[in-house]
Structures are given as structure tokens and as C-alpha cells.
CSV table of C-alpha atoms in Angstrom, one decimal:
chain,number,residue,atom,x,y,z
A,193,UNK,CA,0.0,0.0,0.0
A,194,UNK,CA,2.6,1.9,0.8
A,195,UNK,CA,4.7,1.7,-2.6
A,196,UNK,CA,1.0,2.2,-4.4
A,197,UNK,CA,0.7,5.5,-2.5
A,198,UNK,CA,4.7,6.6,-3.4
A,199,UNK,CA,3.7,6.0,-7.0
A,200,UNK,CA,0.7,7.6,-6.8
A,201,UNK,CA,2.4,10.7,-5.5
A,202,UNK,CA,4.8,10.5,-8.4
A,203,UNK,CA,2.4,10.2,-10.9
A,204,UNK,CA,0.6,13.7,-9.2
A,205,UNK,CA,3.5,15.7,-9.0
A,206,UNK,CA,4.5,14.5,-12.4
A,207,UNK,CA,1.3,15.7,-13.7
A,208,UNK,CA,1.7,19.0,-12.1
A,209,UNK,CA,4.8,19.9,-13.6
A,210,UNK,CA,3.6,18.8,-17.2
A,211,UNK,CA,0.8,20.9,-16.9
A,212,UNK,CA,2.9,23.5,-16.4
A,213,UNK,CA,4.9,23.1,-19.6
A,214,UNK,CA,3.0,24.3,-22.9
A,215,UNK,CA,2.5,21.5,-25.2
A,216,UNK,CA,0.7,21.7,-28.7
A,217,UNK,CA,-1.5,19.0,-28.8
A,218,UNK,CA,1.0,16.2,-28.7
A,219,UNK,CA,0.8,12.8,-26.6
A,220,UNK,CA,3.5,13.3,-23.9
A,221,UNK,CA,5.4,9.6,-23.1
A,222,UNK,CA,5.3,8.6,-19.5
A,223,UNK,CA,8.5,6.2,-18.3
A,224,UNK,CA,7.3,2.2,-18.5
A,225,UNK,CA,8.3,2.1,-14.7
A,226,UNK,CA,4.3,3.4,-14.4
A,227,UNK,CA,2.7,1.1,-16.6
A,228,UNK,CA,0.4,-1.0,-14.6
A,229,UNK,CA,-1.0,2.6,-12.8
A,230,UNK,CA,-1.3,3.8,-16.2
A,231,UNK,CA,-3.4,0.9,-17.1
A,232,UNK,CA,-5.6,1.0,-14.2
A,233,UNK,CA,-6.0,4.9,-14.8
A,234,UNK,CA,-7.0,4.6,-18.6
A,235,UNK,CA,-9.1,2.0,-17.4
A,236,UNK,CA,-11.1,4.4,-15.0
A,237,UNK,CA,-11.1,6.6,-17.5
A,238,UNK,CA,-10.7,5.7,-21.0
A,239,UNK,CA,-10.2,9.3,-21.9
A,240,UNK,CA,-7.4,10.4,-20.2
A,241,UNK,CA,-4.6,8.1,-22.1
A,242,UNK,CA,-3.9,5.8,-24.8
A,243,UNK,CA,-1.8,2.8,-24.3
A,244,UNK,CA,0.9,1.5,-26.8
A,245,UNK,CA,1.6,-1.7,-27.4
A,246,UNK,CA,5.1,-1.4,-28.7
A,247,UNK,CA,6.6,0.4,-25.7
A,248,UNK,CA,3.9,-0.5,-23.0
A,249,UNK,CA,3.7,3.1,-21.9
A,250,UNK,CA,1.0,5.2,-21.7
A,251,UNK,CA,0.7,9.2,-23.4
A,252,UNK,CA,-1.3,11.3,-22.1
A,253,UNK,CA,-3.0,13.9,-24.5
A,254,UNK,CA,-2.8,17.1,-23.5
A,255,UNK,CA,-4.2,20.7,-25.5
A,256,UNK,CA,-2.1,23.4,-24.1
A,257,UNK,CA,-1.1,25.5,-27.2
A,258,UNK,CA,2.9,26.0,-27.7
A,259,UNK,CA,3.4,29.1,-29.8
A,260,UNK,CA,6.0,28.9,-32.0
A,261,UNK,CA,9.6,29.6,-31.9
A,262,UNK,CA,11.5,32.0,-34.2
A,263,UNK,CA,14.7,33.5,-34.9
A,264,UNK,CA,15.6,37.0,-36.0
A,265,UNK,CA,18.6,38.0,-38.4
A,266,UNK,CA,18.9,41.7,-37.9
A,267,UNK,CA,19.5,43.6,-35.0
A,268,UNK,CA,18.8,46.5,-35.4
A,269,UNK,CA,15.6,48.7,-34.3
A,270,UNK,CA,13.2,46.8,-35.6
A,271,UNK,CA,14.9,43.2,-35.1
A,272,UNK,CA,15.0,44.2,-31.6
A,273,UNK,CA,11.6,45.7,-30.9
A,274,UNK,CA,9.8,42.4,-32.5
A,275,UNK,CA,12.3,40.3,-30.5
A,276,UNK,CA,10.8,41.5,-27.1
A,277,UNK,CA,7.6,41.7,-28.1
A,278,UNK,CA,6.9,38.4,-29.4
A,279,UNK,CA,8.5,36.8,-26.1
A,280,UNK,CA,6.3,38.8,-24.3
A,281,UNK,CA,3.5,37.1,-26.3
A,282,UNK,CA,4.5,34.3,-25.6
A,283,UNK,CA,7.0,32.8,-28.4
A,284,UNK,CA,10.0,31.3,-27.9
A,285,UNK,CA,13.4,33.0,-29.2
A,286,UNK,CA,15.6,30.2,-31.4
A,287,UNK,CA,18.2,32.9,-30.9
A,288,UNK,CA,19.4,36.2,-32.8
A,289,UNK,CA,21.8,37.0,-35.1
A,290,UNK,CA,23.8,39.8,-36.6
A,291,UNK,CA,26.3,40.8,-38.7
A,292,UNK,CA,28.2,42.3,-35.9
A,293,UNK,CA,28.2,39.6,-33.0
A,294,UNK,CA,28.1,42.2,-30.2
A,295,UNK,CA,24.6,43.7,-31.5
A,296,UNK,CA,23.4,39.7,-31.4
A,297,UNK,CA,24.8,39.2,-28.3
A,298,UNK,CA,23.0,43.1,-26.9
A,299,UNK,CA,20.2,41.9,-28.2
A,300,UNK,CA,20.4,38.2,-26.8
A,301,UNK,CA,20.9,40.1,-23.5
A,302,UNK,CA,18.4,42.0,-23.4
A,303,UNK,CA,15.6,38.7,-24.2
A,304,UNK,CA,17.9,37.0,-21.3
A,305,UNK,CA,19.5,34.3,-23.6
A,306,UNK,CA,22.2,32.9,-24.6
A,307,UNK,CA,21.5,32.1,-28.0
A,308,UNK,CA,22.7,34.7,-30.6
A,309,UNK,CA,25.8,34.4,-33.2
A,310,UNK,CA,27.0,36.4,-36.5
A,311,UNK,CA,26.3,33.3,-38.7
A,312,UNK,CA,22.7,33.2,-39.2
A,313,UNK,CA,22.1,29.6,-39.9
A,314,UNK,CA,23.0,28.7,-36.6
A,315,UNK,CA,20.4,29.9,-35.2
A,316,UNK,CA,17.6,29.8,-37.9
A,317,UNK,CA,17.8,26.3,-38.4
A,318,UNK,CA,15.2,25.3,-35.5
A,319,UNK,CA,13.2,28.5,-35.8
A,320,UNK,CA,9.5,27.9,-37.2
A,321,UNK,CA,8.9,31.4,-38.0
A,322,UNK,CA,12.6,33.5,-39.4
A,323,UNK,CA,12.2,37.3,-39.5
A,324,UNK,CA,14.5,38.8,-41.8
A,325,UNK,CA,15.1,42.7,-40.5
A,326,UNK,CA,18.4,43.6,-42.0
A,327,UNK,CA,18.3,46.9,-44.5
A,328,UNK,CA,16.3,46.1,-47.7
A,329,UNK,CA,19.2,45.7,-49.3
A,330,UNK,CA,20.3,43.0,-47.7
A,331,UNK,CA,17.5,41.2,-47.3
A,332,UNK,CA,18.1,39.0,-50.1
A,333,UNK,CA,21.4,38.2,-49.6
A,334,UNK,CA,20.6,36.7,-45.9
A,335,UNK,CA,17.9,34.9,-47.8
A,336,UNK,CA,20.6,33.2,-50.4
A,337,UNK,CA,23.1,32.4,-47.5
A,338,UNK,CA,20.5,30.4,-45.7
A,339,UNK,CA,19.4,28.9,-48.4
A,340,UNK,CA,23.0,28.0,-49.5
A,341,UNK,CA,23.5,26.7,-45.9
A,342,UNK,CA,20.3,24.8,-45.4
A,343,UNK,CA,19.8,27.7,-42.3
A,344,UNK,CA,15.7,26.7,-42.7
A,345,UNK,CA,13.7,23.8,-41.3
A,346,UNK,CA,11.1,22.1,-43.5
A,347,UNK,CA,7.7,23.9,-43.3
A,348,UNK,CA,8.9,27.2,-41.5
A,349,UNK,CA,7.8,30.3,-42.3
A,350,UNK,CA,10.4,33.1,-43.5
A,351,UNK,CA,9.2,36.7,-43.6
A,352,UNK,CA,11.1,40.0,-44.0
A,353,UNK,CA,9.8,43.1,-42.3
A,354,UNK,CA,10.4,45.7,-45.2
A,355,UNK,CA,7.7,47.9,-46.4
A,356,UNK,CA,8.7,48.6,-49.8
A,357,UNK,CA,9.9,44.6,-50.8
A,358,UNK,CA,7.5,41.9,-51.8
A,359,UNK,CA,8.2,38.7,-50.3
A,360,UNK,CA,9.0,37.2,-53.9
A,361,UNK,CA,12.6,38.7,-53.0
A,362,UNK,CA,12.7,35.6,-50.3
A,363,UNK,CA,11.9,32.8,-53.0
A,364,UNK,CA,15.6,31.5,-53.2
A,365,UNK,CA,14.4,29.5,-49.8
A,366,UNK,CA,11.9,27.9,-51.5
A,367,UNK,CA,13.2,25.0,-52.1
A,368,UNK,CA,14.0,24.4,-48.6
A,369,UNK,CA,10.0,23.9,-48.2
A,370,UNK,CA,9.4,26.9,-46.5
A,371,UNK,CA,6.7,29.4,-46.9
A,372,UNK,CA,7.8,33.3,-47.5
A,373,UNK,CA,5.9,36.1,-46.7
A,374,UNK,CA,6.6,39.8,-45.3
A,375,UNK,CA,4.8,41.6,-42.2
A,376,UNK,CA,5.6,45.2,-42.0
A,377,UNK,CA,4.7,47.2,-38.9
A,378,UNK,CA,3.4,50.4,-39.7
A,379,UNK,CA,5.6,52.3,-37.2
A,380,UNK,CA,8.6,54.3,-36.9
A,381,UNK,CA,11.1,52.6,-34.9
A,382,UNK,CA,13.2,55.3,-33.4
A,383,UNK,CA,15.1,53.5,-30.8
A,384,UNK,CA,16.5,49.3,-30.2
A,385,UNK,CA,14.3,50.0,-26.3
A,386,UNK,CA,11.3,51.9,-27.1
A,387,UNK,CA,9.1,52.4,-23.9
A,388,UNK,CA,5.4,50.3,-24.0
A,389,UNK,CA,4.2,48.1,-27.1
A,390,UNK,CA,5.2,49.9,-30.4
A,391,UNK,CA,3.0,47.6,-32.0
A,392,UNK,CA,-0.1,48.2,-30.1
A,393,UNK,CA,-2.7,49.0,-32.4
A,394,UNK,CA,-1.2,50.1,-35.3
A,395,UNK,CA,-1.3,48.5,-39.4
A,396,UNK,CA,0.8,45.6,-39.8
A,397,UNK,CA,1.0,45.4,-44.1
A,398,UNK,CA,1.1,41.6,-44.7
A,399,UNK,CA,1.5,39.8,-48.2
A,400,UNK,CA,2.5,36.1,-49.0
A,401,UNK,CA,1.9,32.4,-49.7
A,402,UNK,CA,-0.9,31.4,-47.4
A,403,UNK,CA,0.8,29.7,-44.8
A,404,UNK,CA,3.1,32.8,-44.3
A,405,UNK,CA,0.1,35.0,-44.5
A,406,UNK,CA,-2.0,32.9,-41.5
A,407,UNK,CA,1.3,32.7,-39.0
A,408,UNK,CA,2.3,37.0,-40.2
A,409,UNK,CA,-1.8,37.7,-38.8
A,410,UNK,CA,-1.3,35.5,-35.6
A,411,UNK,CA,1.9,37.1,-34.6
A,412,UNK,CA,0.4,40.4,-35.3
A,413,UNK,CA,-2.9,40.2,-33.6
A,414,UNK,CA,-0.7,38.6,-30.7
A,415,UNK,CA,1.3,41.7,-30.7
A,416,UNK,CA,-1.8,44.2,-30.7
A,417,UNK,CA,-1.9,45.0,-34.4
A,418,UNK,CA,-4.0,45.2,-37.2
A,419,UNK,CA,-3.3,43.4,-40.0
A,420,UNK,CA,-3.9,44.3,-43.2
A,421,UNK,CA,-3.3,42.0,-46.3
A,422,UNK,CA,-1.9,43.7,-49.3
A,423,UNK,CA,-1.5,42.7,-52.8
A,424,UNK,CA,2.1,40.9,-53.3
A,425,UNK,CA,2.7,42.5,-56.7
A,426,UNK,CA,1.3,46.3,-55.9
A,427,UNK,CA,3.0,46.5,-52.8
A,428,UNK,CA,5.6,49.0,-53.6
A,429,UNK,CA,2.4,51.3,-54.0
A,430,UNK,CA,1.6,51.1,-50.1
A,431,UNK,CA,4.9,51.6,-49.4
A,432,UNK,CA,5.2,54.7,-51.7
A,433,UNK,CA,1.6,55.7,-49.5
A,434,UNK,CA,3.3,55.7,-46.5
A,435,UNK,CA,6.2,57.8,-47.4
A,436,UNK,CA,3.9,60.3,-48.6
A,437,UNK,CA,1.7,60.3,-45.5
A,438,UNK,CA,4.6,60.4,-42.8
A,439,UNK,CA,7.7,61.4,-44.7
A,440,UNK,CA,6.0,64.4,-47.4
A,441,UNK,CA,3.6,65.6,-44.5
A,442,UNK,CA,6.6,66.1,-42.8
A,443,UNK,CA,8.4,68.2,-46.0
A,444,UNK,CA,4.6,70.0,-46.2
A,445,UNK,CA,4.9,71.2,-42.6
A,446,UNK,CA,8.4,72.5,-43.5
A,447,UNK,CA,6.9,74.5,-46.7
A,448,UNK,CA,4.3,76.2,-44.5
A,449,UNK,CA,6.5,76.9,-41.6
A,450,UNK,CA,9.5,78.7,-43.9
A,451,UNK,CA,6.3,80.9,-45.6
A,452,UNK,CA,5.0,81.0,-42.0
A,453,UNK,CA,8.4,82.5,-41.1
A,454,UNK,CA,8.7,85.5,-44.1
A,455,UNK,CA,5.7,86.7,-42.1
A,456,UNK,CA,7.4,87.1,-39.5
A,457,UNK,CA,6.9,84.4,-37.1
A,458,UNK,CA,9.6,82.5,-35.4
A,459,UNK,CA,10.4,78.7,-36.1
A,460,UNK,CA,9.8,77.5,-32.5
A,461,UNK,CA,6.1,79.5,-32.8
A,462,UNK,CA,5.4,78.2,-35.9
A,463,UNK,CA,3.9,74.6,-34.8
A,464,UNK,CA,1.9,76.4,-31.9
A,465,UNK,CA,0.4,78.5,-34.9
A,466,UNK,CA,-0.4,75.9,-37.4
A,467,UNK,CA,-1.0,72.9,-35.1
A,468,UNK,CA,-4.3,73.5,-34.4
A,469,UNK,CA,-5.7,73.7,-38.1
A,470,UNK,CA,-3.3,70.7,-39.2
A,471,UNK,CA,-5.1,68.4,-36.0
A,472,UNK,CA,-8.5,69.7,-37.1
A,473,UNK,CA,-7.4,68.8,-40.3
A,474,UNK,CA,-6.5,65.6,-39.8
A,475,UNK,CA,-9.7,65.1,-38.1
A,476,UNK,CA,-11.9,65.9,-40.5
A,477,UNK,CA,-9.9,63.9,-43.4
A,478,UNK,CA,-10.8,60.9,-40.9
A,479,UNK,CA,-14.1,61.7,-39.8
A,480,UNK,CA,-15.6,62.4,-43.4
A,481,UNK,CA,-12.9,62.2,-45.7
A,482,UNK,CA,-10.3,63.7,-48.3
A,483,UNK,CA,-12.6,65.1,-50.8
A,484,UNK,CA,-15.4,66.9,-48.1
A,485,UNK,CA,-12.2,68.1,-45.7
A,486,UNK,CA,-10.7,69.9,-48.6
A,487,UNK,CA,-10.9,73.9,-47.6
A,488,UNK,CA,-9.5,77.0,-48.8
A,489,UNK,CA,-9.1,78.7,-51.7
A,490,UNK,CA,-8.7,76.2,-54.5
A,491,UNK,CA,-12.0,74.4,-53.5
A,492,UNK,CA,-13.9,77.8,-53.3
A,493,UNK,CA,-12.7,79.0,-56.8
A,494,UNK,CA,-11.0,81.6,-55.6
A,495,UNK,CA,-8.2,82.3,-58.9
A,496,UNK,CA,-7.4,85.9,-57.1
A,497,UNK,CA,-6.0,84.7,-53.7
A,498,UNK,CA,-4.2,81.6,-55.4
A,499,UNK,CA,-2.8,84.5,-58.2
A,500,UNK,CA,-1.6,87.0,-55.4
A,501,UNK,CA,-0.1,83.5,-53.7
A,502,UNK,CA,1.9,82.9,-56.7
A,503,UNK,CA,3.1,86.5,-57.1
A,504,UNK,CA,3.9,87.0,-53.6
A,505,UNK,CA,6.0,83.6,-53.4
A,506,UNK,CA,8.2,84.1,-56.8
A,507,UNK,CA,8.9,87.4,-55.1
A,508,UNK,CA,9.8,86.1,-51.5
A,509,UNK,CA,10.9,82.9,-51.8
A,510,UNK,CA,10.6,81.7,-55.6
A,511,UNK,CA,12.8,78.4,-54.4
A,512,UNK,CA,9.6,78.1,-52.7
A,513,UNK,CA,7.4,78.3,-55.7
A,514,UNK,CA,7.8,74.7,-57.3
A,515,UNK,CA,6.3,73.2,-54.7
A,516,UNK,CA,3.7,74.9,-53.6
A,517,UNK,CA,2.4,75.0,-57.4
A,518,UNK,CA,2.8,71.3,-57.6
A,519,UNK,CA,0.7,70.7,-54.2
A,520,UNK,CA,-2.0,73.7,-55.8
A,521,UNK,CA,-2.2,71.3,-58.9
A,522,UNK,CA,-3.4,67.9,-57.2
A,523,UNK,CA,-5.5,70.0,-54.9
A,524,UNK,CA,-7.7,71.6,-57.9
A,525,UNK,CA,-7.6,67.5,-59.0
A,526,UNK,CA,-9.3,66.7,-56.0
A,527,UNK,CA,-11.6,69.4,-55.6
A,528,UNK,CA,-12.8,69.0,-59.4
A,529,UNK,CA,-13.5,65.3,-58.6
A,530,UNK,CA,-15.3,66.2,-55.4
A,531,UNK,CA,-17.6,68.3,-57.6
A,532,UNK,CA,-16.5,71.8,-55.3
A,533,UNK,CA,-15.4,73.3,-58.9
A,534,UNK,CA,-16.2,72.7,-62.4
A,535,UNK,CA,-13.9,71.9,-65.5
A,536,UNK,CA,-13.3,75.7,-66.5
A,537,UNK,CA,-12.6,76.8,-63.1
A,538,UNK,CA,-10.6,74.0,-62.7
A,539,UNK,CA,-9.3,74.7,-66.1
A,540,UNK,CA,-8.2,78.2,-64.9
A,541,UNK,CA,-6.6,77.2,-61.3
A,542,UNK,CA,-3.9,74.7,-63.4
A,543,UNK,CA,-3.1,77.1,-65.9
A,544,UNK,CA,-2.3,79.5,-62.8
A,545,UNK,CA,-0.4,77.1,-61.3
A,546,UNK,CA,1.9,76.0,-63.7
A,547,UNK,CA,3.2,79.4,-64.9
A,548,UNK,CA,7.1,79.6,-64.6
């Protein structure tokens, strides 16, 4: 009685700690030295094991989901930022690697592991998902040296994080049996630490073979994003849209604060000034849309203030002129096609607007 209470005891604590261990749905192998309990206990309840026959032991099924494990080649910002993240999530890093070993082993530090090298394949090779953040340039050439050093595991998903790259550029791995794809966070990465979740609800851009496509969306949505799927072969287009909305909004904001400045305002006064209308802005572009937040003098028809605009600029600042006649273009386009002007008037603004 007593050695039947001993192995019971065993057979609890054992239990315990395997419940504690995330498993994916696999039969775990108990040692033969518990076969006869095992039998009795599949006997009381046919549902908790299965016996086999070849080995006499008994598995046990058990449903605890195992996230997957990946590997990033790339330390820098990004590399770094979806390092923590997705071991905060709940993944489990394969290890890092970098060009320059002491960025692997910074960022191997800062996960609290040991694995990290500057020869990729080392640590690729028992990833399931591989996240490719070097530079875009590079990006291919990682792909062809782990590809010509078997760095990939059948059936694991390699994606790249760039936004302007389709994930075609990653098809030298396919012969490995891997599936490529690309998820790009929507976010400007400004540091390796950034404070918080820098992917917490933002777009994460995703494009790929389907199996790339499902694990990109579960990592994502695990990280607080939003995916969006994008076409594989337009997706230099919603790159070239982002650039415009961060990057040119930037250059725009520099236009109006130089004109803001020949009136006499001072740089460090000029967001104060203008940052109420560009919020409002902003607002109404989201609350209604581009074509009903469009205000001023283009979608009025007013040719006199847009003339004396022209004048006053070539007179000021004519390196200034270019662009603002450029921007006065696309906005008449848009105001035409929101039905604000008609095709003379509109006729009228370009012609205005393109004079040298």
C-alpha cells in the first residue's frame, strides 16, 4: 500500500509539472516504470490516455497551445523591438543573429538568452517562423546564405519586415519547403528600447503564400496590431503611400513653416500656430474624408488669392514656388473630382499654377 501511494504521489506531482509546460496538442510519453497505474487509470477513464503496445507506456494527451519559436537575423531597431515583443506574447526565441556579433549578443541580453551568433544559420535552423530585419538591401542576400547553408527547417515560415519589398525577393528559400511572406509594422522605430508596445494597435501590411500570410496575422494580432493584407505585386504602391503620409507631411509642414516664417513668425512659434488647423485637419480627413475636408481657396474657386499666392512667393521665396504649385495642382484634381469646382474653373486654377 505503501509503494502504491509513493507511485501515486509521483504520478501527481509528475502531472503538475507537465501541466505547467506548454504543449501543442501532442501525446507526452510517461517512463514504463508506471505502466500498470497507467493501465488501471486509462481503465477508469478511458479518456485520459492511450496505451501502446510497442513500448507499453501510456501518453497522455494534452491541449495546451505552444506558440511557435522563431529567430531574427537583424539587430537593429526593428529586429529588436519584435524580439521582445513576441517573447512577451509568448514565443520562444531560437536565438538572434547579426552581422556584428556584439549587437546579437545586446540583443540576446536583453531577451535574457544565450542564443545569438553572426552566422545566421546557426540559429535559424530550428526557428519555425525566421524574421529577416536587415536593411532592404540586404535582405536578399541573408535569404541566399541560408538557403545555401540549409539555415531553414522544413515547413517554416520566413518573412522580411520591409515595407517597400514583396516577399518574392525571399523565394531562393523555396526549395527548402518553407513558406515566404513579409509583415511590415506600420511604425517608426526610433530606438532598439522603445518604452510600452510599439506595435499596439497600429497596421501591420502583410502579403505572401498562405501559410506565411496565417502565422504574419497570428503574430500580429498577438502583438496588438491590425493586419492588413496587401496585394504581393502592388506592394511598392503602399509603401510609396506611407512615405507620402509620414515622410512628405513632414516636407509639407516644413513649406508652411519657412512661408510662416517671411511673415514674421519664429520657427519655434510656428507649430503652436499651425498645429491646431493641421489636428483639425486631420480630423476631418478621418471623420468624413479627403474630398469633403478639402478647404480654402482652391475648393472655393477663388483664382485671385491663389494668383496673389503665386506673385507674392516668386517674389519672397521663388525656391519656394515649385512646390507649392505642384501641391495647388493635385489639390484643384481633388476638388474638381469632389464636384467643389467645375472643368473651367478648374481649367483656370492649373493654368495659374503651372506658370514659370
Amino acid at each position: 500500500m505503501e509503494i502504491q501511494d509513493h507511485s501515486q504521489r509521483l504520478l501527481r506531482d509528475e502531472r503538475f509539472l507537465l501541466s505547467q509546460r506548454p504543449l501543442v496538442s501532442q501525446y507526452e510519453c510517461f517512463p514504463s516504470g508506471y505502466e500498470n497505474i497507467r493501465k488501471k487509470d486509462c481503465q477508469d477513464n478511458p479518456k485520459k490516455g492511450i496505451q501502446t503496445e510497442q513500448t507499453g507506456m501510456i501518453h497522455q494527451r494534452r491541449s495546451i497551445f505552444m506558440k511557435a519559436s522563431f529567430a531574427i537575423v537583424g539587430c537593429g531597431r526593428v529586429g529588436c523591438a519584435l524580439a521582445g515583443q513576441m517573447q512577451r506574447a509568448g514565443y520562444r526565441p531560437a536565438g538572434l543573429a547579426s552581422k556584428s556579433l556584439s549587437s546579437a549578443r545586446d540583443a540576446a541580453e536583453q531577451l535574457g538568452t544565450e542564443l545569438f551568433s553572426d552566422k545566421p544559420w546557426e540559429v535559424t535552423k530550428h526557428a519555425d517562423v525566421v524574421f529577416i530585419t536587415t536593411p532592404d538591401g540586404q535582405i536578399e542576400n541573408a535569404a541566399s546564405l541560408l538557403a545555401d547553408k540549409q539555415g531553414v527547417k522544413k515547413n517554416a515560415v520566413v518573412l522580411h519586415c520591409s515595407g517597400s519589398q514583396p516577399s518574392t525577393i525571399l523565394s531562393v528559400l523555396k526549395p527548402c519547403g518553407v513558406s515566404i511572406g513579409s509583415l511590415h509594422p506600420l511604425q517608426s522605430f526610433a530606438s532598439k528600447q522603445m518604452e510600452g508596445n510599439p506595435f499596439e494597435n497600429i497596421i501591420a501590411a502583410i502579403e505572401g503564400e498562405p501559410d506565411a500570410v496565417a502565422m504574419a496575422s497570428r503574430i500580429a494580432t498577438d502583438l496588438s496590431a491590425t493586419c492588413l493584407t496587401i496585394r504581393t505585386d502592388a506592394k511598392t504602391a503602399y509603401h510609396a503611400a506611407a512615405v507620402v503620409a509620414s515622410n512628405y507631411l513632414v516636407a509639407i509642414q516644413d513649406l508652411a513653416f519657412r512661408l510662416l516664417a517671411l511673415a514674421g513668425i519664429p520657427p519655434e512659434n510656428a507649430f503652436p500656430v499651425l498645429g491646431p488647423l493641421i489636428q483639425g485637419t486631420v480630423a476631418n480627413i478621418k471623420k468624413v474624408g479627403t474630398q469633403k475636408a478639402l478647404t480654402g481657396p482652391i475648393v472655393r474657386g477663388d483664382t485671385d488669392t491663389v494668383r496673389t499666392h503665386v506673385h507674392e512667393i516668386r517674389r519672397l521665396a521663388p525656391d519656394l514656388l515649385s512646390l507649392y504649385q505642384c501641391l495647388g495642382r493635385h489639390t484643384v484634381l481633388v476638388a474638381e473630382s469632389g464636384g467643389n469646382i467645375n472643368e473651367e474653373k478648374a481649367a483656370e486654377l492649373l493654368a495659374l499654377l503651372s506658370e514659370s
